[in-house]
Amino acid sequence: MNVLVFMLFACAFNLMLGFGGLLSFGHAAFFGSAAYVTGHAAKEWGLTFELAVACGVLVSLVLGWVFALIAVRSKGIYFAMITLALSQMIYYIALQAPFTGGEDGIQSIPRPPVFGVIDVSSNLALFYTILVVFTIAMLALVRISQSAFGQSLKAIRDNEDRAISLGYDVVKYKQMAFVISAGFSGIAGSLKVFVFSIATLTDVSWLLSGEVVLMALLGGLGIIWAPALGALIVVAMQYLLAPYGAWVTILQGLIFMSCVLLFREGIVGMIRDLLNRRRAKPGTSPH
């Protein structure tokens, strides 16, 4: 279940970086804010599963809109630093706000029934529920990436000046990409709460923002589903190397550097290029 959550988070992030060319170091703000609000709604307000998730996603959409208004007119490292600064503000709000539980977070979050009738208290039932939500969300992301909007984002990413000369409202497209990406990140954060029954400061930390960048780069950019592979590898690595403590972080750093220096198109991009080169080899034809 944890893997599905981070697969969705990484693919949502890819809509911004892979398609819009916008490197955000603050995406944990959307993931974590949705987690906190969903957890609070389920535990304190007694809302059903889907309503609690809807509350969390709504907050992430609003935050995405606010972040977009402030950040999208900047470019490159300035954009990245602004998103990081805004995300840190959300982190300190989560630390100090009375309903977040401070350093302890929101614990013992219940698993309310879906639509008030479908029991998801067992891990198997929750897995199938998350799988359904994940599948729908991924199909939506694929559809968005293949739509005219997704292709316009690619055009802006590849040559922003040319896109402006063709009449594209570049700022508007970037804002829309930011908000949509934030919303899908919020879905992932909301689902995470029910997997672990807790929302903590880790969910809004800059470390998580860095991890999702690693997942996207490792899987590959520009193919909407490719970061799912990166998420699978990172989560599996964290699980398998958990007994080694800080070595996990060191290994993640080495993988990040390798991706930047050697595999700039990620694993999926590398496999695609190998297959294309194999197809392009001239074959022998009979005379």
Short mmCIF file of C-alpha atoms in Angstrom, two decimals:
data_model
loop_
_atom_site.label_atom_id
_atom_site.label_comp_id
_atom_site.label_asym_id
_atom_site.label_seq_id
_atom_site.Cartn_x
_atom_site.Cartn_y
_atom_site.Cartn_z
CA MET A 1 0.00 0.00 0.00
CA ASN A 2 2.84 2.35 0.85
CA VAL A 3 4.33 1.72 -2.58
CA LEU A 4 1.09 2.69 -4.34
CA VAL A 5 0.92 5.91 -2.33
CA PHE A 6 4.41 7.02 -3.31
CA MET A 7 3.97 5.86 -6.90
CA LEU A 8 1.04 8.26 -7.17
CA PHE A 9 2.97 11.04 -5.42
CA ALA A 10 5.94 10.67 -7.78
CA CYS A 11 3.76 10.63 -10.90
CA ALA A 12 1.88 13.71 -9.69
CA PHE A 13 5.21 15.48 -9.22
CA ASN A 14 6.24 14.42 -12.73
CA LEU A 15 3.40 16.46 -14.20
CA MET A 16 5.23 19.56 -12.98
CA LEU A 17 8.86 18.60 -13.55
CA GLY A 18 8.66 16.22 -16.48
CA PHE A 19 5.98 18.08 -18.42
CA GLY A 20 6.13 21.64 -17.13
CA GLY A 21 9.86 21.82 -16.47
CA LEU A 22 9.17 23.20 -12.98
CA LEU A 23 11.50 21.85 -10.29
CA SER A 24 9.73 22.13 -6.94
CA PHE A 25 11.49 21.46 -3.65
CA GLY A 26 8.28 21.94 -1.71
CA HIS A 27 5.89 19.23 -2.86
CA ALA A 28 5.80 17.65 0.58
CA ALA A 29 3.69 20.64 1.63
CA PHE A 30 0.77 19.33 -0.45
CA PHE A 31 1.31 15.70 0.52
CA GLY A 32 1.64 16.50 4.22
CA SER A 33 -1.08 19.12 4.51
CA ALA A 34 -3.57 16.69 2.98
CA ALA A 35 -2.36 14.00 5.38
CA TYR A 36 -2.90 16.22 8.42
CA VAL A 37 -6.30 17.49 7.35
CA THR A 38 -7.52 14.03 6.35
CA GLY A 39 -6.33 12.57 9.65
CA HIS A 40 -7.98 15.35 11.64
CA ALA A 41 -11.23 15.03 9.67
CA ALA A 42 -11.39 11.28 10.21
CA LYS A 43 -10.42 11.32 13.88
CA GLU A 44 -11.99 14.50 15.26
CA TRP A 45 -14.90 15.14 12.89
CA GLY A 46 -15.81 11.49 12.31
CA LEU A 47 -16.10 11.89 8.54
CA THR A 48 -16.30 8.91 6.23
CA PHE A 49 -13.28 7.80 4.21
CA GLU A 50 -14.11 9.65 1.01
CA LEU A 51 -15.15 12.88 2.76
CA ALA A 52 -11.98 12.94 4.85
CA VAL A 53 -9.89 12.43 1.71
CA ALA A 54 -11.86 15.16 -0.06
CA CYS A 55 -11.09 17.61 2.76
CA GLY A 56 -7.38 16.84 2.52
CA VAL A 57 -7.31 17.16 -1.26
CA LEU A 58 -9.21 20.45 -1.12
CA VAL A 59 -6.58 21.91 1.21
CA SER A 60 -3.77 20.72 -1.05
CA LEU A 61 -5.48 22.32 -4.06
CA VAL A 62 -5.81 25.64 -2.24
CA LEU A 63 -2.18 25.50 -1.15
CA GLY A 64 -1.15 24.65 -4.70
CA TRP A 65 -3.03 27.68 -5.99
CA VAL A 66 -1.36 29.95 -3.40
CA PHE A 67 2.10 28.53 -4.13
CA ALA A 68 1.50 28.93 -7.86
CA LEU A 69 0.49 32.58 -7.54
CA ILE A 70 3.71 33.32 -5.69
CA ALA A 71 6.22 31.08 -7.45
CA VAL A 72 5.44 30.47 -11.13
CA ARG A 73 6.65 33.84 -12.38
CA SER A 74 10.13 32.85 -11.21
CA LYS A 75 12.39 30.47 -13.10
CA GLY A 76 15.10 27.92 -12.41
CA ILE A 77 16.78 27.97 -9.03
CA TYR A 78 14.67 30.93 -7.90
CA PHE A 79 11.49 28.94 -8.43
CA ALA A 80 12.95 25.95 -6.58
CA MET A 81 14.05 28.08 -3.61
CA ILE A 82 10.68 29.84 -3.37
CA THR A 83 8.84 26.51 -3.25
CA LEU A 84 11.28 25.27 -0.60
CA ALA A 85 10.73 28.39 1.51
CA LEU A 86 6.95 28.13 1.22
CA SER A 87 7.10 24.45 2.13
CA GLN A 88 9.15 25.25 5.23
CA MET A 89 6.43 27.67 6.29
CA ILE A 90 3.91 24.83 6.10
CA TYR A 91 6.29 22.67 8.12
CA TYR A 92 6.44 25.19 10.95
CA ILE A 93 2.68 25.66 10.85
CA ALA A 94 2.33 21.89 11.23
CA LEU A 95 4.77 22.03 14.14
CA GLN A 96 2.96 24.83 15.99
CA ALA A 97 -0.73 24.50 15.05
CA PRO A 98 -2.91 23.21 17.91
CA PHE A 99 -4.68 20.51 15.89
CA THR A 100 -1.55 18.85 14.41
CA GLY A 101 -0.14 17.35 17.60
CA GLY A 102 3.22 19.08 17.26
CA GLU A 103 6.18 16.70 17.17
CA ASP A 104 3.92 13.75 18.04
CA GLY A 105 1.64 14.30 15.05
CA ILE A 106 -1.90 12.98 14.81
CA GLN A 107 -1.86 9.38 16.02
CA SER A 108 -4.34 6.50 16.12
CA ILE A 109 -6.25 7.75 13.10
CA PRO A 110 -9.21 5.43 12.46
CA ARG A 111 -10.14 3.90 9.12
CA PRO A 112 -13.71 5.05 8.55
CA PRO A 113 -15.92 3.13 6.12
CA VAL A 114 -16.05 4.20 2.49
CA PHE A 115 -19.40 5.90 1.78
CA GLY A 116 -20.32 4.87 5.30
CA VAL A 117 -20.89 1.22 4.30
CA ILE A 118 -17.67 -0.36 2.96
CA ASP A 119 -15.50 -1.52 5.85
CA VAL A 120 -11.77 -0.90 5.28
CA SER A 121 -10.54 -1.76 8.76
CA SER A 122 -8.64 -4.79 7.44
CA ASN A 123 -5.42 -4.30 5.50
CA LEU A 124 -6.72 -6.32 2.55
CA ALA A 125 -9.87 -4.20 2.20
CA LEU A 126 -7.82 -1.02 2.49
CA PHE A 127 -5.37 -2.29 -0.13
CA TYR A 128 -8.13 -2.86 -2.68
CA THR A 129 -9.61 0.55 -1.90
CA ILE A 130 -6.26 2.28 -2.38
CA LEU A 131 -5.64 0.25 -5.54
CA VAL A 132 -8.93 1.49 -7.02
CA VAL A 133 -8.15 5.11 -6.14
CA PHE A 134 -4.60 4.73 -7.45
CA THR A 135 -5.81 3.27 -10.75
CA ILE A 136 -8.37 6.03 -11.30
CA ALA A 137 -5.85 8.73 -10.40
CA MET A 138 -3.19 7.28 -12.71
CA LEU A 139 -5.64 7.00 -15.60
CA ALA A 140 -6.55 10.64 -15.02
CA LEU A 141 -2.87 11.67 -15.01
CA VAL A 142 -2.23 9.73 -18.22
CA ARG A 143 -5.24 11.39 -19.85
CA ILE A 144 -4.06 14.84 -18.74
CA SER A 145 -0.54 14.19 -20.04
CA GLN A 146 -1.88 13.11 -23.45
CA SER A 147 -4.35 15.97 -23.74
CA ALA A 148 -3.79 19.29 -25.48
CA PHE A 149 -2.98 20.74 -22.07
CA GLY A 150 -0.21 18.19 -21.50
CA GLN A 151 1.28 18.77 -24.94
CA SER A 152 1.15 22.52 -24.38
CA LEU A 153 3.09 22.06 -21.14
CA LYS A 154 5.75 20.17 -23.07
CA ALA A 155 5.95 22.97 -25.62
CA ILE A 156 6.41 25.52 -22.84
CA ARG A 157 9.05 23.32 -21.19
CA ASP A 158 11.03 22.91 -24.41
CA ASN A 159 10.91 26.52 -25.60
CA GLU A 160 9.05 29.00 -23.43
CA ASP A 161 9.84 32.01 -25.61
CA ARG A 162 8.47 30.29 -28.70
CA ALA A 163 5.34 29.25 -26.79
CA ILE A 164 4.77 32.87 -25.79
CA SER A 165 5.21 34.00 -29.39
CA LEU A 166 2.57 31.46 -30.44
CA GLY A 167 0.09 33.00 -28.02
CA TYR A 168 0.24 30.60 -25.07
CA ASP A 169 -0.54 32.09 -21.68
CA VAL A 170 2.55 30.54 -20.11
CA VAL A 171 1.88 31.70 -16.56
CA LYS A 172 -1.67 30.32 -16.65
CA TYR A 173 -0.49 26.92 -17.91
CA LYS A 174 2.17 26.72 -15.21
CA GLN A 175 -0.35 27.66 -12.53
CA MET A 176 -2.76 25.00 -13.73
CA ALA A 177 0.01 22.37 -13.74
CA PHE A 178 1.00 23.39 -10.22
CA VAL A 179 -2.55 23.13 -8.88
CA ILE A 180 -3.30 19.81 -10.61
CA SER A 181 -0.03 18.32 -9.40
CA ALA A 182 -0.74 19.55 -5.87
CA GLY A 183 -4.19 17.97 -5.95
CA PHE A 184 -2.93 14.54 -6.96
CA SER A 185 -0.15 14.83 -4.37
CA GLY A 186 -2.88 15.54 -1.84
CA ILE A 187 -4.68 12.34 -2.82
CA ALA A 188 -1.47 10.41 -2.13
CA GLY A 189 -0.99 12.12 1.23
CA SER A 190 -4.57 11.44 2.27
CA LEU A 191 -4.26 7.75 1.44
CA LYS A 192 -0.98 7.51 3.35
CA VAL A 193 -2.78 8.51 6.55
CA PHE A 194 -5.01 5.45 6.42
CA VAL A 195 -2.09 3.13 5.63
CA PHE A 196 -0.12 4.11 8.75
CA SER A 197 -2.90 5.65 10.90
CA ILE A 198 -0.65 8.62 11.65
CA ALA A 199 0.27 12.03 10.23
CA THR A 200 3.65 13.42 11.29
CA LEU A 201 6.10 16.20 10.51
CA THR A 202 7.93 13.80 8.20
CA ASP A 203 5.01 14.17 5.79
CA VAL A 204 5.72 17.89 5.32
CA SER A 205 9.52 17.83 5.62
CA TRP A 206 11.96 18.98 2.96
CA LEU A 207 13.46 15.48 3.03
CA LEU A 208 10.26 14.07 1.54
CA SER A 209 10.32 16.80 -1.11
CA GLY A 210 13.83 15.65 -2.00
CA GLU A 211 12.79 12.01 -2.08
CA VAL A 212 10.04 12.61 -4.61
CA VAL A 213 12.54 14.43 -6.86
CA LEU A 214 14.77 11.36 -6.62
CA MET A 215 11.87 9.04 -7.47
CA ALA A 216 11.00 11.08 -10.54
CA LEU A 217 14.59 11.30 -11.79
CA LEU A 218 15.22 7.62 -11.16
CA GLY A 219 12.12 6.48 -13.03
CA GLY A 220 12.32 9.04 -15.80
CA LEU A 221 10.79 12.38 -16.72
CA GLY A 222 8.39 13.19 -19.53
CA ILE A 223 6.61 9.81 -19.34
CA ILE A 224 3.87 10.33 -16.80
CA TRP A 225 3.98 6.83 -15.27
CA ALA A 226 7.78 6.39 -15.30
CA PRO A 227 8.39 7.81 -11.79
CA ALA A 228 6.24 4.97 -10.42
CA LEU A 229 9.22 2.69 -11.08
CA GLY A 230 11.50 5.11 -9.26
CA ALA A 231 9.12 5.17 -6.31
CA LEU A 232 9.04 1.37 -6.23
CA ILE A 233 12.85 1.22 -6.12
CA VAL A 234 13.23 3.92 -3.45
CA VAL A 235 10.55 2.47 -1.16
CA ALA A 236 11.94 -1.05 -1.57
CA MET A 237 15.43 0.23 -0.84
CA GLN A 238 14.25 2.00 2.32
CA TYR A 239 12.55 -1.18 3.50
CA LEU A 240 15.43 -3.53 2.73
CA LEU A 241 18.13 -1.23 4.12
CA ALA A 242 16.19 -0.02 7.17
CA PRO A 243 18.48 -1.95 9.58
CA TYR A 244 21.45 0.09 8.30
CA GLY A 245 20.01 3.44 9.40
CA ALA A 246 21.81 6.46 7.91
CA TRP A 247 23.28 4.37 5.09
CA VAL A 248 19.91 4.58 3.35
CA THR A 249 20.28 8.35 3.00
CA ILE A 250 23.86 8.00 1.74
CA LEU A 251 22.77 5.45 -0.86
CA GLN A 252 19.93 7.73 -1.97
CA GLY A 253 22.46 10.51 -2.47
CA LEU A 254 24.66 8.26 -4.60
CA ILE A 255 21.67 7.21 -6.71
CA PHE A 256 20.65 10.85 -7.13
CA MET A 257 24.13 11.79 -8.39
CA SER A 258 24.20 8.79 -10.71
CA CYS A 259 20.85 9.76 -12.22
CA VAL A 260 21.97 13.34 -12.81
CA LEU A 261 25.35 12.40 -14.26
CA LEU A 262 24.69 9.13 -16.10
CA PHE A 263 20.98 8.41 -16.55
CA ARG A 264 19.45 11.78 -17.30
CA GLU A 265 16.32 10.20 -18.78
CA GLY A 266 15.89 7.75 -15.91
CA ILE A 267 15.55 3.99 -16.05
CA VAL A 268 12.48 4.01 -18.29
CA GLY A 269 14.09 6.52 -20.64
CA MET A 270 17.27 4.45 -20.80
CA ILE A 271 15.32 1.28 -21.64
CA ARG A 272 13.33 3.17 -24.28
CA ASP A 273 16.52 4.48 -25.90
CA LEU A 274 18.08 1.00 -25.94
CA LEU A 275 14.98 -0.43 -27.62
CA ASN A 276 14.90 2.40 -30.16
CA ARG A 277 18.57 1.87 -31.02
CA ARG A 278 17.99 -1.85 -31.45
CA ARG A 279 15.07 -1.21 -33.80
CA ALA A 280 17.12 1.34 -35.74
CA LYS A 281 19.93 -1.14 -36.54
CA PRO A 282 19.90 -1.88 -40.26
CA GLY A 283 18.82 -5.42 -41.02
CA THR A 284 20.05 -7.57 -43.83
CA SER A 285 17.59 -7.88 -46.65
CA PRO A 286 17.68 -10.65 -49.24
CA HIS A 287 18.64 -9.73 -52.82
#
